[in-house]
């Protein structure tokens, strides 16, 4: 699973590096695209983070809510994988100095973030299938994505709550703060991705129903 996650991180990062290069060459998004991005991000809980994390990655002329949702999910996935490997590094360091109690706290968080990586990976794949499986399967795919992303949020906040446990005070303030900050960022990005996906799904449903009105 770790090798798979690492390969996935490299693949997604390679895609984003190309996107970033293209974005930097255009200096800024097309005004209409920026307006679209800002309007979509207003439906999220962290709109400023939404715009900041996506503005250099979306196509300069794209105004497709599904594509925006896909990009948001991949941004969250990249951050989750990065966070997972940071916590793995912390666990390894605790093993070397034999801090078993502190290591257990980090291991619990690692398990939760690893689950999050799996759910985000599944969500990215599921969103890709939306355009392939037809309308009948849309609701099923939608439910899967919503369930998985909600679980990612639950796992992330469980991890952060665990870091607040007084029994792990000896872990070190800097380490705890770094883990919590990274996990919080995953949670915020995932929350935004879920909101953008919900917006896309609602728009798709309304459009689909409109086409089938007598």
mmCIF file of N, CA, C and O in Angstrom, residues 112-147:
data_model
loop_
_atom_site.group_PDB
_atom_site.id
_atom_site.type_symbol
_atom_site.label_atom_id
_atom_site.label_comp_id
_atom_site.label_asym_id
_atom_site.label_seq_id
_atom_site.Cartn_x
_atom_site.Cartn_y
_atom_site.Cartn_z
ATOM 1 N N UNK A 112 -5.268 6.616 10.739
ATOM 2 C CA UNK A 112 -6.407 7.426 10.293
ATOM 3 C C UNK A 112 -6.109 8.153 8.986
ATOM 4 O O UNK A 112 -6.951 8.201 8.082
ATOM 5 N N UNK A 113 -4.907 8.699 8.865
ATOM 6 C CA UNK A 113 -4.543 9.405 7.639
ATOM 7 C C UNK A 113 -4.364 8.415 6.487
ATOM 8 O O UNK A 113 -4.701 8.728 5.335
ATOM 9 N N UNK A 114 -3.854 7.236 6.776
ATOM 10 C CA UNK A 114 -3.722 6.211 5.736
ATOM 11 C C UNK A 114 -5.091 5.826 5.185
ATOM 12 O O UNK A 114 -5.266 5.649 3.969
ATOM 13 N N UNK A 115 -6.059 5.694 6.093
ATOM 14 C CA UNK A 115 -7.434 5.438 5.651
ATOM 15 C C UNK A 115 -7.928 6.591 4.777
ATOM 16 O O UNK A 115 -8.605 6.374 3.767
ATOM 17 N N UNK A 116 -7.577 7.809 5.178
ATOM 18 C CA UNK A 116 -7.977 8.970 4.411
ATOM 19 C C UNK A 116 -7.406 8.965 2.999
ATOM 20 O O UNK A 116 -8.090 9.317 2.039
ATOM 21 N N UNK A 117 -6.146 8.559 2.888
ATOM 22 C CA UNK A 117 -5.513 8.458 1.565
ATOM 23 C C UNK A 117 -6.275 7.468 0.694
ATOM 24 O O UNK A 117 -6.537 7.719 -0.487
ATOM 25 N N UNK A 118 -6.642 6.329 1.277
ATOM 26 C CA UNK A 118 -7.396 5.313 0.529
ATOM 27 C C UNK A 118 -8.744 5.849 0.075
ATOM 28 O O UNK A 118 -9.155 5.653 -1.077
ATOM 29 N N UNK A 119 -9.439 6.550 0.986
ATOM 30 C CA UNK A 119 -10.758 7.088 0.639
ATOM 31 C C UNK A 119 -10.662 8.187 -0.423
ATOM 32 O O UNK A 119 -11.514 8.263 -1.320
ATOM 33 N N UNK A 120 -9.641 9.017 -0.331
ATOM 34 C CA UNK A 120 -9.465 10.069 -1.330
ATOM 35 C C UNK A 120 -9.105 9.471 -2.687
ATOM 36 O O UNK A 120 -9.577 9.937 -3.732
ATOM 37 N N UNK A 121 -8.263 8.438 -2.664
ATOM 38 C CA UNK A 121 -7.911 7.748 -3.910
ATOM 39 C C UNK A 121 -9.155 7.162 -4.562
ATOM 40 O O UNK A 121 -9.378 7.304 -5.774
ATOM 41 N N UNK A 122 -9.983 6.523 -3.748
ATOM 42 C CA UNK A 122 -11.224 5.951 -4.273
ATOM 43 C C UNK A 122 -12.155 7.037 -4.815
ATOM 44 O O UNK A 122 -12.835 6.837 -5.827
ATOM 45 N N UNK A 123 -12.168 8.184 -4.142
ATOM 46 C CA UNK A 123 -13.035 9.277 -4.571
ATOM 47 C C UNK A 123 -12.605 9.829 -5.927
ATOM 48 O O UNK A 123 -13.441 10.138 -6.783
ATOM 49 N N UNK A 124 -11.293 9.969 -6.112
ATOM 50 C CA UNK A 124 -10.780 10.443 -7.398
ATOM 51 C C UNK A 124 -11.189 9.484 -8.511
ATOM 52 O O UNK A 124 -11.670 9.908 -9.572
ATOM 53 N N UNK A 125 -11.033 8.195 -8.270
ATOM 54 C CA UNK A 125 -11.404 7.196 -9.271
ATOM 55 C C UNK A 125 -12.906 7.201 -9.520
ATOM 56 O O UNK A 125 -13.362 7.064 -10.659
ATOM 57 N N UNK A 126 -13.672 7.353 -8.452
ATOM 58 C CA UNK A 126 -15.126 7.316 -8.566
ATOM 59 C C UNK A 126 -15.633 8.490 -9.405
ATOM 60 O O UNK A 126 -16.542 8.331 -10.229
ATOM 61 N N UNK A 127 -15.036 9.649 -9.192
ATOM 62 C CA UNK A 127 -15.459 10.828 -9.944
ATOM 63 C C UNK A 127 -15.148 10.660 -11.427
ATOM 64 O O UNK A 127 -15.892 11.134 -12.283
ATOM 65 N N UNK A 128 -14.067 9.961 -11.724
ATOM 66 C CA UNK A 128 -13.724 9.706 -13.118
ATOM 67 C C UNK A 128 -14.748 8.793 -13.785
ATOM 68 O O UNK A 128 -14.995 8.893 -14.985
ATOM 69 N N UNK A 129 -15.368 7.913 -13.002
ATOM 70 C CA UNK A 129 -16.350 6.980 -13.558
ATOM 71 C C UNK A 129 -17.705 7.630 -13.813
ATOM 72 O O UNK A 129 -18.535 7.054 -14.517
ATOM 73 N N UNK A 130 -17.915 8.806 -13.250
ATOM 74 C CA UNK A 130 -19.217 9.455 -13.398
ATOM 75 C C UNK A 130 -19.573 9.680 -14.865
ATOM 76 O O UNK A 130 -20.735 9.581 -15.256
ATOM 77 N N UNK A 131 -18.582 9.976 -15.667
ATOM 78 C CA UNK A 131 -18.831 10.273 -17.080
ATOM 79 C C UNK A 131 -18.846 9.016 -17.942
ATOM 80 O O UNK A 131 -19.134 9.090 -19.131
ATOM 81 N N UNK A 132 -18.540 7.876 -17.341
ATOM 82 C CA UNK A 132 -18.405 6.654 -18.122
ATOM 83 C C UNK A 132 -19.557 5.678 -17.934
ATOM 84 O O UNK A 132 -19.879 4.920 -18.849
ATOM 85 N N UNK A 133 -20.170 5.693 -16.773
ATOM 86 C CA UNK A 133 -21.140 4.658 -16.436
ATOM 87 C C UNK A 133 -22.594 5.037 -16.703
ATOM 88 O O UNK A 133 -23.493 4.252 -16.465
ATOM 89 N N UNK A 134 -22.834 6.241 -17.146
ATOM 90 C CA UNK A 134 -24.204 6.623 -17.451
ATOM 91 C C UNK A 134 -24.944 7.192 -16.256
ATOM 92 O O UNK A 134 -24.493 7.134 -15.110
ATOM 93 N N UNK A 135 -26.120 7.729 -16.543
ATOM 94 C CA UNK A 135 -26.879 8.455 -15.536
ATOM 95 C C UNK A 135 -27.385 7.570 -14.409
ATOM 96 O O UNK A 135 -27.469 7.991 -13.263
ATOM 97 N N UNK A 136 -27.725 6.327 -14.716
ATOM 98 C CA UNK A 136 -28.294 5.456 -13.687
ATOM 99 C C UNK A 136 -27.339 5.224 -12.525
ATOM 100 O O UNK A 136 -27.765 5.030 -11.389
ATOM 101 N N UNK A 137 -26.046 5.225 -12.834
ATOM 102 C CA UNK A 137 -25.051 4.961 -11.793
ATOM 103 C C UNK A 137 -24.590 6.229 -11.090
ATOM 104 O O UNK A 137 -23.810 6.156 -10.131
ATOM 105 N N UNK A 138 -25.064 7.383 -11.535
ATOM 106 C CA UNK A 138 -24.573 8.641 -10.985
ATOM 107 C C UNK A 138 -24.825 8.734 -9.481
ATOM 108 O O UNK A 138 -23.924 9.094 -8.711
ATOM 109 N N UNK A 139 -26.046 8.433 -9.065
ATOM 110 C CA UNK A 139 -26.390 8.564 -7.647
ATOM 111 C C UNK A 139 -25.536 7.625 -6.799
ATOM 112 O O UNK A 139 -25.121 7.973 -5.686
ATOM 113 N N UNK A 140 -25.268 6.444 -7.303
ATOM 114 C CA UNK A 140 -24.438 5.484 -6.570
ATOM 115 C C UNK A 140 -23.022 6.020 -6.412
ATOM 116 O O UNK A 140 -22.452 5.987 -5.321
ATOM 117 N N UNK A 141 -22.438 6.528 -7.508
ATOM 118 C CA UNK A 141 -21.098 7.109 -7.435
ATOM 119 C C UNK A 141 -21.090 8.332 -6.512
ATOM 120 O O UNK A 141 -20.155 8.519 -5.727
ATOM 121 N N UNK A 142 -22.123 9.139 -6.620
ATOM 122 C CA UNK A 142 -22.231 10.334 -5.773
ATOM 123 C C UNK A 142 -22.237 9.955 -4.299
ATOM 124 O O UNK A 142 -21.518 10.556 -3.490
ATOM 125 N N UNK A 143 -23.022 8.971 -3.949
ATOM 126 C CA UNK A 143 -23.104 8.532 -2.559
ATOM 127 C C UNK A 143 -21.762 8.014 -2.055
ATOM 128 O O UNK A 143 -21.359 8.294 -0.915
ATOM 129 N N UNK A 144 -21.052 7.274 -2.902
ATOM 130 C CA UNK A 144 -19.746 6.747 -2.513
ATOM 131 C C UNK A 144 -18.766 7.876 -2.210
ATOM 132 O O UNK A 144 -18.081 7.862 -1.177
ATOM 133 N N UNK A 145 -18.704 8.851 -3.103
ATOM 134 C CA UNK A 145 -17.774 9.964 -2.912
ATOM 135 C C UNK A 145 -18.111 10.733 -1.637
ATOM 136 O O UNK A 145 -17.231 11.057 -0.836
ATOM 137 N N UNK A 146 -19.377 11.024 -1.439
ATOM 138 C CA UNK A 146 -19.791 11.769 -0.255
ATOM 139 C C UNK A 146 -19.471 11.005 1.029
ATOM 140 O O UNK A 146 -19.012 11.595 2.017
ATOM 141 N N UNK A 147 -19.693 9.697 1.015
ATOM 142 C CA UNK A 147 -19.398 8.878 2.194
ATOM 143 C C UNK A 147 -17.909 8.841 2.471
ATOM 144 O O UNK A 147 -17.470 9.014 3.620
#
